[in-house]
GROMACS .gro file of C-alpha atoms in nm:
model
  515
    1MET     CA    1   0.000   0.000  -0.001
    2LYS     CA    2   0.118   0.360  -0.074
    3TYR     CA    3   0.011   0.624   0.180
    4LEU     CA    4   0.080   0.995   0.136
    5SER     CA    5   0.131   1.235   0.426
    6SER     CA    6  -0.090   1.495   0.259
    7THR     CA    7  -0.442   1.564   0.387
    8ALA     CA    8  -0.543   1.700   0.049
    9LEU     CA    9  -0.885   1.659  -0.101
   10VAL     CA   10  -0.957   1.371  -0.333
   11LEU     CA   11  -0.855   1.465  -0.687
   12ILE     CA   12  -1.079   1.344  -0.968
   13ALA     CA   13  -0.997   1.402  -1.332
   14SER     CA   14  -1.185   1.314  -1.650
   15VAL     CA   15  -1.112   1.319  -2.017
   16SER     CA   16  -1.253   1.626  -2.186
   17THR     CA   17  -1.471   1.466  -2.447
   18ALA     CA   18  -1.846   1.438  -2.489
   19GLN     CA   19  -1.827   1.061  -2.485
   20SER     CA   20  -1.612   1.029  -2.172
   21SER     CA   21  -1.708   0.871  -1.848
   22THR     CA   22  -1.718   1.140  -1.579
   23CYS     CA   23  -1.672   1.125  -1.202
   24THR     CA   24  -1.843   1.385  -0.983
   25PRO     CA   25  -1.799   1.586  -0.772
   26GLY     CA   26  -1.465   1.708  -0.899
   27SER     CA   27  -1.316   1.735  -0.552
   28VAL     CA   28  -1.442   1.587  -0.227
   29VAL     CA   29  -1.357   1.575   0.138
   30ASP     CA   30  -1.365   1.275   0.369
   31GLY     CA   31  -1.699   1.098   0.368
   32THR     CA   32  -1.813   1.222   0.030
   33THR     CA   33  -1.977   1.005  -0.238
   34VAL     CA   34  -1.821   1.001  -0.587
   35THR     CA   35  -2.032   0.884  -0.881
   36CYS     CA   36  -1.869   0.775  -1.210
   37SER     CA   37  -2.103   0.732  -1.507
   38GLY     CA   38  -2.115   0.785  -1.880
   39GLY     CA   39  -2.001   0.639  -2.207
   40GLY     CA   40  -1.730   0.399  -2.308
   41ILE     CA   41  -1.411   0.609  -2.317
   42PHE     CA   42  -1.180   0.560  -2.022
   43ALA     CA   43  -1.096   0.847  -1.791
   44PRO     CA   44  -0.827   0.881  -1.526
   45GLY     CA   45  -0.942   0.757  -1.189
   46VAL     CA   46  -1.011   0.863  -0.834
   47VAL     CA   47  -0.692   0.935  -0.642
   48GLY     CA   48  -0.699   1.032  -0.275
   49PRO     CA   49  -0.481   0.805  -0.064
   50SER     CA   50  -0.540   1.013   0.252
   51ALA     CA   51  -0.917   1.056   0.206
   52ASN     CA   52  -1.111   0.828   0.439
   53ASN     CA   53  -1.466   0.691   0.426
   54VAL     CA   54  -1.508   0.785   0.061
   55THR     CA   55  -1.780   0.605  -0.140
   56VAL     CA   56  -1.730   0.546  -0.511
   57VAL     CA   57  -2.020   0.432  -0.730
   58ILE     CA   58  -1.944   0.327  -1.089
   59THR     CA   59  -2.261   0.293  -1.296
   60GLY     CA   60  -2.426   0.355  -1.629
   61GLY     CA   61  -2.174   0.174  -1.847
   62ALA     CA   62  -1.887   0.387  -1.724
   63GLY     CA   63  -1.527   0.296  -1.802
   64VAL     CA   64  -1.269   0.424  -1.558
   65GLY     CA   65  -0.896   0.370  -1.601
   66THR     CA   66  -0.613   0.396  -1.854
   67THR     CA   67  -0.619   0.292  -2.216
   68ASP     CA   68  -0.364   0.122  -2.437
   69PRO     CA   69  -0.082   0.188  -2.500
   70ALA     CA   70   0.008   0.133  -2.138
   71ASP     CA   71   0.067   0.438  -1.920
   72PRO     CA   72   0.396   0.471  -1.726
   73GLY     CA   73   0.234   0.299  -1.430
   74GLY     CA   74   0.292   0.337  -1.060
   75GLN     CA   75  -0.054   0.478  -0.989
   76ALA     CA   76  -0.371   0.293  -0.891
   77ILE     CA   77  -0.691   0.381  -1.077
   78ILE     CA   78  -0.887   0.414  -0.753
   79GLU     CA   79  -0.669   0.492  -0.453
   80LEU     CA   80  -0.829   0.579  -0.118
   81GLY     CA   81  -0.753   0.580   0.250
   82ASP     CA   82  -0.934   0.378   0.513
   83GLY     CA   83  -1.304   0.291   0.500
   84GLY     CA   84  -1.335   0.317   0.124
   85SER     CA   85  -1.655   0.180  -0.027
   86ILE     CA   86  -1.671   0.093  -0.399
   87THR     CA   87  -1.975  -0.032  -0.588
   88GLN     CA   88  -1.934  -0.127  -0.953
   89SER     CA   89  -2.249  -0.217  -1.144
   90SER     CA   90  -2.290  -0.458  -1.434
   91GLY     CA   91  -2.158  -0.334  -1.769
   92THR     CA   92  -1.893  -0.107  -1.622
   93ILE     CA   93  -1.517  -0.135  -1.655
   94LEU     CA   94  -1.218  -0.057  -1.435
   95LYS     CA   95  -0.889  -0.097  -1.622
   96SER     CA   96  -0.519  -0.047  -1.543
   97THR     CA   97  -0.257  -0.090  -1.816
   98GLY     CA   98   0.068   0.029  -1.659
   99PRO     CA   99   0.316  -0.162  -1.442
  100ASP     CA  100   0.288  -0.143  -1.063
  101ALA     CA  101  -0.061   0.000  -1.110
  102ALA     CA  102  -0.338  -0.165  -0.913
  103THR     CA  103  -0.693  -0.103  -1.025
  104ILE     CA  104  -0.816  -0.055  -0.670
  105GLU     CA  105  -0.589   0.035  -0.377
  106VAL     CA  106  -0.750   0.111  -0.044
  107GLY     CA  107  -0.637   0.118   0.320
  108ASN     CA  108  -0.815  -0.071   0.596
  109ASN     CA  109  -1.184  -0.165   0.600
  110LEU     CA  110  -1.247  -0.165   0.225
  111THR     CA  111  -1.598  -0.254   0.114
  112LEU     CA  112  -1.616  -0.360  -0.251
  113SER     CA  113  -1.911  -0.492  -0.451
  114ASN     CA  114  -1.824  -0.573  -0.812
  115ALA     CA  115  -2.068  -0.677  -1.082
  116GLY     CA  116  -1.863  -0.533  -1.367
  117MET     CA  117  -1.519  -0.602  -1.514
  118VAL     CA  118  -1.189  -0.519  -1.340
  119THR     CA  119  -0.862  -0.578  -1.526
  120THR     CA  120  -0.491  -0.506  -1.499
  121VAL     CA  121  -0.224  -0.565  -1.766
  122GLY     CA  122   0.111  -0.460  -1.623
  123ASN     CA  123   0.349  -0.655  -1.400
  124GLU     CA  124   0.311  -0.623  -1.024
  125SER     CA  125  -0.039  -0.481  -1.080
  126ARG     CA  126  -0.306  -0.626  -0.856
  127ALA     CA  127  -0.670  -0.587  -0.931
  128VAL     CA  128  -0.744  -0.518  -0.562
  129ASP     CA  129  -0.481  -0.422  -0.301
  130GLY     CA  130  -0.613  -0.358   0.048
  131GLY     CA  131  -0.534  -0.349   0.418
  132GLU     CA  132  -0.713  -0.517   0.706
  133GLY     CA  133  -1.083  -0.584   0.739
  134ALA     CA  134  -1.169  -0.587   0.367
  135ASN     CA  135  -1.515  -0.704   0.261
  136ILE     CA  136  -1.530  -0.803  -0.106
  137VAL     CA  137  -1.818  -0.953  -0.302
  138ASN     CA  138  -1.768  -1.033  -0.670
  139THR     CA  139  -2.044  -1.126  -0.915
  140GLY     CA  140  -1.855  -0.988  -1.215
  141SER     CA  141  -1.498  -1.056  -1.321
  142PHE     CA  142  -1.145  -0.978  -1.203
  143THR     CA  143  -0.855  -1.045  -1.440
  144THR     CA  144  -0.479  -0.976  -1.417
  145SER     CA  145  -0.229  -1.051  -1.695
  146GLY     CA  146   0.110  -0.936  -1.571
  147GLU     CA  147   0.367  -1.125  -1.364
  148ASP     CA  148   0.338  -1.116  -0.983
  149SER     CA  149  -0.009  -0.965  -1.013
  150ASP     CA  150  -0.244  -1.125  -0.762
  151VAL     CA  151  -0.606  -1.060  -0.841
  152ILE     CA  152  -0.708  -0.986  -0.480
  153ASN     CA  153  -0.446  -0.922  -0.212
  154VAL     CA  154  -0.571  -0.799   0.124
  155ASP     CA  155  -0.455  -0.829   0.486
  156ASP     CA  156  -0.592  -0.983   0.805
  157GLY     CA  157  -0.962  -1.018   0.889
  158ALA     CA  158  -1.081  -1.015   0.527
  159TYR     CA  159  -1.407  -1.151   0.389
  160VAL     CA  160  -1.402  -1.242   0.019
  161TRP     CA  161  -1.702  -1.400  -0.156
  162ASN     CA  162  -1.663  -1.489  -0.524
  163ARG     CA  163  -1.973  -1.558  -0.730
  164GLY     CA  164  -1.818  -1.451  -1.061
  165THR     CA  165  -1.480  -1.507  -1.225
  166ILE     CA  166  -1.136  -1.448  -1.078
  167GLN     CA  167  -0.844  -1.509  -1.316
  168SER     CA  168  -0.469  -1.445  -1.287
  169ASN     CA  169  -0.271  -1.518  -1.603
  170GLY     CA  170   0.079  -1.395  -1.522
  171LYS     CA  171   0.364  -1.593  -1.369
  172GLY     CA  172   0.365  -1.592  -0.988
  173SER     CA  173   0.014  -1.450  -0.958
  174ASP     CA  174  -0.241  -1.582  -0.707
  175GLY     CA  175  -0.613  -1.565  -0.748
  176ILE     CA  176  -0.697  -1.460  -0.390
  177GLN     CA  177  -0.446  -1.387  -0.113
  178VAL     CA  178  -0.569  -1.293   0.234
  179GLY     CA  179  -0.415  -1.252   0.579
  180LYS     CA  180  -0.488  -1.409   0.913
  181LYS     CA  181  -0.838  -1.480   1.047
  182SER     CA  182  -0.991  -1.429   0.705
  183THR     CA  183  -1.285  -1.596   0.528
  184VAL     CA  184  -1.289  -1.687   0.159
  185ILE     CA  185  -1.593  -1.839  -0.015
  186ASN     CA  186  -1.583  -1.948  -0.380
  187ASN     CA  187  -1.914  -2.034  -0.543
  188ALA     CA  188  -1.798  -1.979  -0.902
  189THR     CA  189  -1.465  -1.993  -1.085
  190ILE     CA  190  -1.105  -1.919  -0.992
  191PHE     CA  191  -0.826  -1.964  -1.248
  192ALA     CA  192  -0.479  -1.888  -1.114
  193ALA     CA  193  -0.129  -1.906  -1.259
  194LYS     CA  194   0.000  -1.972  -0.910
  195ASP     CA  195  -0.220  -2.043  -0.607
  196GLY     CA  196  -0.597  -2.033  -0.637
  197ILE     CA  197  -0.653  -1.922  -0.277
  198ASN     CA  198  -0.369  -1.839  -0.040
  199ALA     CA  199  -0.475  -1.767   0.320
  200ASP     CA  200  -0.272  -1.711   0.636
  201ASP     CA  201  -0.330  -1.861   0.983
  202ASP     CA  202  -0.678  -1.914   1.131
  203ALA     CA  203  -0.852  -1.877   0.795
  204THR     CA  204  -1.178  -2.031   0.680
  205VAL     CA  205  -1.193  -2.132   0.313
  206THR     CA  206  -1.497  -2.281   0.140
  207ASN     CA  207  -1.512  -2.395  -0.225
  208SER     CA  208  -1.830  -2.526  -0.382
  209ALA     CA  209  -1.738  -2.463  -0.746
  210THR     CA  210  -1.411  -2.475  -0.946
  211ILE     CA  211  -1.050  -2.382  -0.866
  212ARG     CA  212  -0.782  -2.440  -1.131
  213ALA     CA  213  -0.432  -2.347  -1.018
  214GLY     CA  214  -0.083  -2.379  -1.168
  215SER     CA  215   0.054  -2.431  -0.817
  216ASP     CA  216  -0.160  -2.498  -0.509
  217GLY     CA  217  -0.538  -2.502  -0.526
  218ILE     CA  218  -0.587  -2.387  -0.166
  219GLN     CA  219  -0.304  -2.296   0.066
  220VAL     CA  220  -0.366  -2.210   0.431
  221GLY     CA  221  -0.143  -2.150   0.731
  222ASP     CA  222  -0.174  -2.295   1.080
  223GLY     CA  223  -0.490  -2.323   1.283
  224GLY     CA  224  -0.309  -2.150   1.565
  225ASN     CA  225  -0.234  -2.267   1.917
  226HIS     CA  226  -0.560  -2.451   1.969
  227ALA     CA  227  -0.676  -2.797   2.070
  228PRO     CA  228  -0.640  -3.058   1.794
  229GLY     CA  229  -0.882  -2.997   1.510
  230ALA     CA  230  -0.990  -2.652   1.632
  231GLY     CA  231  -0.797  -2.438   1.385
  232ALA     CA  232  -0.843  -2.315   1.031
  233ASN     CA  233  -1.112  -2.477   0.824
  234VAL     CA  234  -1.110  -2.580   0.458
  235THR     CA  235  -1.433  -2.716   0.311
  236ASN     CA  236  -1.449  -2.838  -0.046
  237SER     CA  237  -1.764  -2.964  -0.217
  238GLY     CA  238  -1.650  -2.856  -0.562
  239ASN     CA  239  -1.357  -2.938  -0.791
  240ILE     CA  240  -0.994  -2.847  -0.735
  241TYR     CA  241  -0.733  -2.902  -1.009
  242ALA     CA  242  -0.376  -2.819  -0.905
  243GLY     CA  243  -0.033  -2.830  -1.065
  244LYS     CA  244   0.114  -2.890  -0.719
  245GLU     CA  245  -0.089  -2.961  -0.401
  246GLY     CA  246  -0.465  -2.952  -0.415
  247ILE     CA  247  -0.495  -2.839  -0.050
  248THR     CA  248  -0.188  -2.762   0.158
  249GLY     CA  249  -0.154  -2.617   0.505
  250GLY     CA  250   0.005  -2.621   0.846
  251ASP     CA  251  -0.096  -2.762   1.180
  252ASP     CA  252  -0.428  -2.788   1.369
  253LEU     CA  253  -0.645  -2.776   1.057
  254VAL     CA  254  -0.997  -2.903   0.998
  255ILE     CA  255  -1.055  -3.017   0.638
  256VAL     CA  256  -1.385  -3.152   0.504
  257ASN     CA  257  -1.395  -3.276   0.145
  258SER     CA  258  -1.705  -3.401  -0.034
  259GLY     CA  259  -1.589  -3.289  -0.376
  260ASN     CA  260  -1.298  -3.379  -0.602
  261ILE     CA  261  -0.933  -3.285  -0.552
  262TYR     CA  262  -0.688  -3.362  -0.836
  263ALA     CA  263  -0.320  -3.273  -0.799
  264THR     CA  264   0.010  -3.373  -0.961
  265ASP     CA  265   0.187  -3.333  -0.626
  266ASP     CA  266   0.035  -3.454  -0.299
  267ALA     CA  267  -0.339  -3.407  -0.340
  268VAL     CA  268  -0.360  -3.294   0.024
  269GLN     CA  269  -0.050  -3.205   0.227
  270ILE     CA  270  -0.096  -3.095   0.588
  271GLY     CA  271   0.088  -3.090   0.920
  272GLU     CA  272   0.033  -3.195   1.281
  273ARG     CA  273  -0.286  -3.265   1.471
  274VAL     CA  274  -0.514  -3.220   1.171
  275HIS     CA  275  -0.869  -3.350   1.132
  276LEU     CA  276  -0.966  -3.458   0.780
  277THR     CA  277  -1.304  -3.597   0.677
  278ASN     CA  278  -1.337  -3.718   0.319
  279SER     CA  279  -1.648  -3.844   0.144
  280GLY     CA  280  -1.531  -3.736  -0.201
  281LEU     CA  281  -1.217  -3.796  -0.407
  282ILE     CA  282  -0.860  -3.705  -0.308
  283GLU     CA  283  -0.630  -3.811  -0.590
  284ASN     CA  284  -0.270  -3.766  -0.699
  285THR     CA  285  -0.282  -3.752  -1.080
  286ALA     CA  286   0.089  -3.782  -1.156
  287VAL     CA  287   0.190  -4.057  -1.398
  288ALA     CA  288   0.481  -4.296  -1.414
  289GLY     CA  289   0.808  -4.111  -1.464
  290GLN     CA  290   0.703  -3.813  -1.252
  291GLU     CA  291   0.823  -3.769  -0.894
  292PRO     CA  292   0.625  -4.003  -0.664
  293GLN     CA  293   0.361  -3.820  -0.460
  294ASP     CA  294   0.079  -3.925  -0.227
  295GLY     CA  295  -0.295  -3.897  -0.212
  296LEU     CA  296  -0.282  -3.759   0.143
  297ASP     CA  297   0.042  -3.653   0.312
  298LEU     CA  298   0.026  -3.551   0.679
  299ASP     CA  299   0.231  -3.557   0.999
  300SER     CA  300  -0.040  -3.653   1.247
  301GLY     CA  301  -0.411  -3.631   1.306
  302VAL     CA  302  -0.747  -3.792   1.255
  303VAL     CA  303  -0.854  -3.917   0.911
  304ILE     CA  304  -1.211  -4.029   0.849
  305ASN     CA  305  -1.262  -4.159   0.494
  306SER     CA  306  -1.582  -4.282   0.330
  307GLY     CA  307  -1.474  -4.171  -0.016
  308ILE     CA  308  -1.157  -4.236  -0.219
  309ILE     CA  309  -0.799  -4.145  -0.134
  310ARG     CA  310  -0.573  -4.255  -0.420
  311SER     CA  311  -0.224  -4.238  -0.566
  312THR     CA  312  -0.112  -4.458  -0.851
  313ILE     CA  313   0.261  -4.387  -0.804
  314ASP     CA  314   0.303  -4.355  -0.425
  315ALA     CA  315   0.116  -4.401  -0.097
  316GLY     CA  316  -0.256  -4.351  -0.058
  317ILE     CA  317  -0.191  -4.201   0.288
  318ASP     CA  318   0.160  -4.110   0.400
  319PHE     CA  319   0.240  -4.020   0.761
  320ASP     CA  320   0.559  -3.814   0.783
  321GLY     CA  321   0.777  -3.778   1.091
  322SER     CA  322   0.588  -3.710   1.416
  323THR     CA  323   0.563  -3.812   1.782
  324THR     CA  324   0.183  -3.750   1.796
  325ASP     CA  325  -0.052  -4.048   1.770
  326SER     CA  326  -0.291  -4.066   1.474
  327SER     CA  327  -0.598  -4.257   1.363
  328VAL     CA  328  -0.758  -4.362   1.034
  329THR     CA  329  -1.121  -4.474   1.013
  330ASN     CA  330  -1.195  -4.607   0.666
  331SER     CA  331  -1.521  -4.716   0.512
  332GLY     CA  332  -1.424  -4.615   0.158
  333LEU     CA  333  -1.115  -4.683  -0.055
  334ILE     CA  334  -0.755  -4.603   0.031
  335THR     CA  335  -0.521  -4.711  -0.247
  336GLY     CA  336  -0.160  -4.650  -0.345
  337THR     CA  337   0.156  -4.839  -0.414
  338THR     CA  338   0.133  -4.872  -0.035
  339GLY     CA  339  -0.213  -4.807   0.103
  340ILE     CA  340  -0.103  -4.652   0.434
  341LEU     CA  341   0.265  -4.573   0.477
  342VAL     CA  342   0.445  -4.445   0.789
  343GLU     CA  343   0.788  -4.280   0.762
  344LYS     CA  344   1.059  -4.514   0.900
  345ASP     CA  345   1.376  -4.345   0.774
  346VAL     CA  346   1.546  -4.170   1.069
  347THR     CA  347   1.736  -3.943   0.831
  348GLU     CA  348   1.401  -3.813   0.708
  349GLY     CA  349   1.261  -3.785   1.060
  350ALA     CA  350   1.093  -4.114   1.143
  351ASN     CA  351   0.736  -4.127   1.272
  352LEU     CA  352   0.761  -4.272   1.621
  353ALA     CA  353   0.393  -4.240   1.715
  354ALA     CA  354   0.109  -4.495   1.711
  355GLN     CA  355  -0.133  -4.531   1.419
  356THR     CA  356  -0.479  -4.675   1.498
  357ILE     CA  357  -0.667  -4.796   1.193
  358GLN     CA  358  -1.027  -4.915   1.176
  359ASN     CA  359  -1.129  -5.051   0.838
  360SER     CA  360  -1.469  -5.150   0.706
  361GLY     CA  361  -1.377  -5.045   0.352
  362THR     CA  362  -1.078  -5.129   0.131
  363ILE     CA  363  -0.713  -5.057   0.189
  364GLU     CA  364  -0.500  -5.152  -0.110
  365GLY     CA  365  -0.129  -5.163  -0.173
  366THR     CA  366  -0.074  -5.211  -0.544
  367ALA     CA  367   0.294  -5.302  -0.485
  368GLY     CA  368   0.195  -5.575  -0.236
  369ILE     CA  369   0.189  -5.396   0.099
  370ALA     CA  370  -0.146  -5.255   0.215
  371MET     CA  371  -0.005  -5.108   0.539
  372ASP     CA  372   0.356  -5.027   0.637
  373LEU     CA  373   0.317  -4.880   0.984
  374GLY     CA  374   0.672  -4.823   1.112
  375ALA     CA  375   0.748  -4.754   1.478
  376GLY     CA  376   0.494  -4.704   1.758
  377ASN     CA  377   0.231  -4.923   1.922
  378ASP     CA  378   0.011  -4.956   1.613
  379SER     CA  379  -0.334  -5.111   1.603
  380TYR     CA  380  -0.547  -5.236   1.314
  381VAL     CA  381  -0.916  -5.335   1.352
  382HIS     CA  382  -1.060  -5.537   1.063
  383LEU     CA  383  -1.432  -5.454   1.081
  384THR     CA  384  -1.716  -5.633   0.906
  385GLY     CA  385  -1.693  -5.565   0.535
  386GLY     CA  386  -1.329  -5.471   0.556
  387VAL     CA  387  -1.093  -5.567   0.271
  388LEU     CA  388  -0.714  -5.568   0.270
  389LEU     CA  389  -0.544  -5.602  -0.065
  390GLY     CA  390  -0.181  -5.667   0.020
  391GLY     CA  391   0.009  -5.766   0.331
  392ALA     CA  392   0.114  -5.551   0.626
  393ASP     CA  393   0.430  -5.467   0.818
  394PHE     CA  394   0.364  -5.340   1.169
  395GLY     CA  395   0.727  -5.247   1.242
  396THR     CA  396   0.864  -5.188   1.589
  397GLY     CA  397   0.641  -5.143   1.891
  398GLU     CA  398   0.378  -5.351   2.068
  399ASP     CA  399   0.128  -5.383   1.789
  400SER     CA  400  -0.219  -5.536   1.758
  401PHE     CA  401  -0.430  -5.681   1.481
  402PHE     CA  402  -0.800  -5.741   1.558
  403LEU     CA  403  -1.038  -5.941   1.339
  404THR     CA  404  -1.411  -5.878   1.388
  405GLY     CA  405  -1.649  -6.171   1.359
  406THR     CA  406  -1.540  -6.459   1.136
  407PRO     CA  407  -1.429  -6.317   0.797
  408VAL     CA  408  -1.357  -6.566   0.521
  409GLY     CA  409  -1.139  -6.575   0.211
  410THR     CA  410  -0.770  -6.492   0.184
  411LEU     CA  411  -0.664  -6.211   0.413
  412GLY     CA  412  -0.468  -5.970   0.196
  413GLY     CA  413  -0.635  -6.089  -0.123
  414ASP     CA  414  -0.333  -6.294  -0.229
  415PRO     CA  415  -0.208  -6.634  -0.106
  416LEU     CA  416   0.138  -6.474  -0.064
  417ALA     CA  417   0.019  -6.176   0.140
  418LEU     CA  418   0.212  -6.168   0.467
  419PHE     CA  419   0.121  -5.997   0.795
  420ASP     CA  420   0.437  -5.917   0.990
  421GLY     CA  421   0.404  -5.809   1.352
  422GLY     CA  422   0.760  -5.678   1.354
  423LEU     CA  423   0.979  -5.639   1.662
  424ASP     CA  424   0.857  -5.637   2.026
  425ASN     CA  425   0.554  -5.818   2.168
  426ASP     CA  426   0.263  -5.816   1.929
  427LEU     CA  427  -0.094  -5.950   1.955
  428PHE     CA  428  -0.306  -6.106   1.680
  429ASP     CA  429  -0.675  -6.132   1.781
  430PHE     CA  430  -0.884  -6.377   1.577
  431GLY     CA  431  -1.217  -6.221   1.675
  432GLY     CA  432  -1.498  -6.475   1.660
  433TYR     CA  433  -1.275  -6.769   1.572
  434ALA     CA  434  -1.200  -7.028   1.840
  435PHE     CA  435  -0.866  -7.204   1.870
  436THR     CA  436  -1.052  -7.521   1.780
  437ASP     CA  437  -1.150  -7.360   1.447
  438LEU     CA  438  -0.791  -7.403   1.322
  439VAL     CA  439  -0.812  -7.650   1.034
  440SER     CA  440  -0.442  -7.643   0.948
  441VAL     CA  441  -0.124  -7.480   1.072
  442ALA     CA  442   0.187  -7.494   0.855
  443LEU     CA  443   0.520  -7.348   0.960
  444SER     CA  444   0.782  -7.256   0.699
  445GLY     CA  445   1.078  -7.070   0.844
  446ALA     CA  446   0.919  -6.805   1.067
  447VAL     CA  447   0.592  -6.791   0.871
  448TYR     CA  448   0.273  -6.956   0.997
  449SER     CA  449   0.020  -7.033   0.725
  450LEU     CA  450  -0.323  -7.084   0.880
  451GLU     CA  451  -0.666  -7.203   0.772
  452LEU     CA  452  -0.963  -7.146   0.999
  453LEU     CA  453  -1.321  -7.267   0.956
  454ALA     CA  454  -1.583  -7.142   1.200
  455SER     CA  455  -1.834  -7.387   1.344
  456GLY     CA  456  -2.121  -7.436   1.097
  457ALA     CA  457  -1.945  -7.236   0.823
  458THR     CA  458  -1.865  -7.359   0.474
  459ASP     CA  459  -1.592  -7.108   0.381
  460SER     CA  460  -1.251  -7.079   0.540
  461LEU     CA  461  -1.015  -6.795   0.625
  462PHE     CA  462  -0.657  -6.822   0.500
  463LEU     CA  463  -0.369  -6.603   0.622
  464ASN     CA  464   0.010  -6.590   0.663
  465LEU     CA  465   0.160  -6.455   0.986
  466THR     CA  466   0.508  -6.391   1.117
  467SER     CA  467   0.653  -6.223   1.427
  468TRP     CA  468   0.333  -6.228   1.634
  469GLU     CA  469   0.406  -6.334   1.991
  470ALA     CA  470   0.051  -6.366   2.131
  471PHE     CA  471  -0.270  -6.500   1.979
  472ARG     CA  472  -0.621  -6.441   2.113
  473PHE     CA  473  -0.911  -6.662   2.015
  474SER     CA  474  -1.270  -6.654   2.135
  475ASP     CA  475  -1.190  -6.941   2.371
  476GLY     CA  476  -0.868  -6.809   2.519
  477ASP     CA  477  -0.516  -6.671   2.472
  478PHE     CA  478  -0.241  -6.877   2.315
  479THR     CA  479   0.127  -6.853   2.230
  480GLN     CA  480   0.351  -6.933   1.937
  481ALA     CA  481   0.434  -7.261   2.110
  482ASP     CA  482   0.064  -7.352   2.108
  483LEU     CA  483   0.045  -7.286   1.735
  484ALA     CA  484   0.370  -7.473   1.672
  485ALA     CA  485   0.228  -7.781   1.843
  486LEU     CA  486  -0.039  -7.797   1.570
  487THR     CA  487   0.198  -7.756   1.279
  488THR     CA  488   0.225  -7.997   0.994
  489PRO     CA  489   0.574  -8.094   0.876
  490ALA     CA  490   0.760  -7.796   0.738
  491VAL     CA  491   0.741  -7.742   0.365
  492PRO     CA  492   0.959  -7.514   0.154
  493LEU     CA  493   0.841  -7.157   0.165
  494PRO     CA  494   0.703  -7.044  -0.173
  495ALA     CA  495   0.959  -6.835  -0.357
  496GLY     CA  496   0.725  -6.535  -0.378
  497LEU     CA  497   0.668  -6.537  -0.004
  498VAL     CA  498   1.040  -6.557   0.065
  499LEU     CA  499   1.091  -6.248  -0.150
  500MET     CA  500   0.806  -6.066   0.023
  501LEU     CA  501   0.935  -6.149   0.372
  502SER     CA  502   1.289  -6.043   0.293
  503GLY     CA  503   1.166  -5.734   0.116
  504LEU     CA  504   0.964  -5.603   0.405
  505ALA     CA  505   1.273  -5.515   0.608
  506GLY     CA  506   1.419  -5.314   0.323
  507PHE     CA  507   1.099  -5.161   0.198
  508GLY     CA  508   1.155  -4.833   0.378
  509ALA     CA  509   1.488  -4.783   0.203
  510MET     CA  510   1.299  -4.764  -0.125
  511ARG     CA  511   1.099  -4.468  -0.001
  512ARG     CA  512   1.204  -4.161  -0.192
  513ALA     CA  513   1.367  -3.871  -0.014
  514ARG     CA  514   1.124  -3.584   0.000
  515ARG     CA  515   1.119  -3.237   0.137
   0.00000   0.00000   0.00000
């Protein structure tokens, strides 16, 4: 913002031609209303950076601004002090052609209602540049073409509601950028060369329409120093298409998605203690040959999924380094090369916390591992209707696997799928199955291959287990020794299972270095 020390009156100039738009009165004091109306030839604007509480009404097909060729720049078309109020009706035009020349530049507490067309052409020329407390409603269009020319850039405590079109075409230009404790609502269209919406800490962002961004679709800061899940809110029921992250933000965020998020980087990337509810689609759209990225990348928090979280070239959900426990409740689809992956590489900052997973949907690892859970006392609950496609590595910590009821079929969806309890004392709970329901127990190396058939049932459950120290059945607790006593003579381990077992230990090393 440019503020002058002068307390001069607002200066208003107009082109001396019968067809010109005119702005009256010609000079005003604080609190005066200026009306711009007339025909289609542009006139110079309203300049009074120290005039406060000025109201500008642009109506009657007026065109206010500078014409091509571009002027030298450096001067906003409408420049006011604090409390400026601007109303632009349908069919009117505000235009800036010079560099460093915003169309509208106002101090704090701007009120702007636009139903017309606002454009800038030069570099570093924002359509709207304002201070704190701005209130902006758009049902018309805002367009910038120059580099580093955000469409709307205002400070803390802003309210921006878009029901028209917001478009930034120049390199490095955001659609909407707001400060802390701001609210942004998009019910129409945002096209941005850089970020669609960029908001600072404690912001609330709602999208029910379309955001297309060359970089991030929606970027927010932290939720602040609040209890988990009580910070900034991002709600998407529309469509977000992003060249980088679809939604990205800091810690203590609440995100609710019932729409579609497509991104070539992580579709959603967020920090600590977040709360994400998804009933829509969160998808990484990168293809083979591009840098691997995830569907959802977070440090810690609560994930509730009844929709789809997907990556075809990396993890469906990736937990980065953290010491804060997390949970995933899934009744939808989580799919990636690894369905749920927890960072194990200490050089990258290993995740040492516990992950608790409840699954009544599908968790799929297209590379063979549905869950790779790393360190911490992890827990998985296989609820009725749950499907695992791929094995699991529970890593270090005192881990637990709980079956519910008496599921049948092949656990993991493949006869070679292996469920590895990892180091420390781990518990496998067979749910409704009794120890006497064991039909066969085969031991090959350290792998137990089990078949169970519940009383009165016709279909069996098949699974491969290793490194589980305790087993709980409906009729009691048992040990590895109890299982070993039931084993049939050892048979050679299938070659594929040998490769899978040996590969689990080194799987983390294959994880790409990121950030």
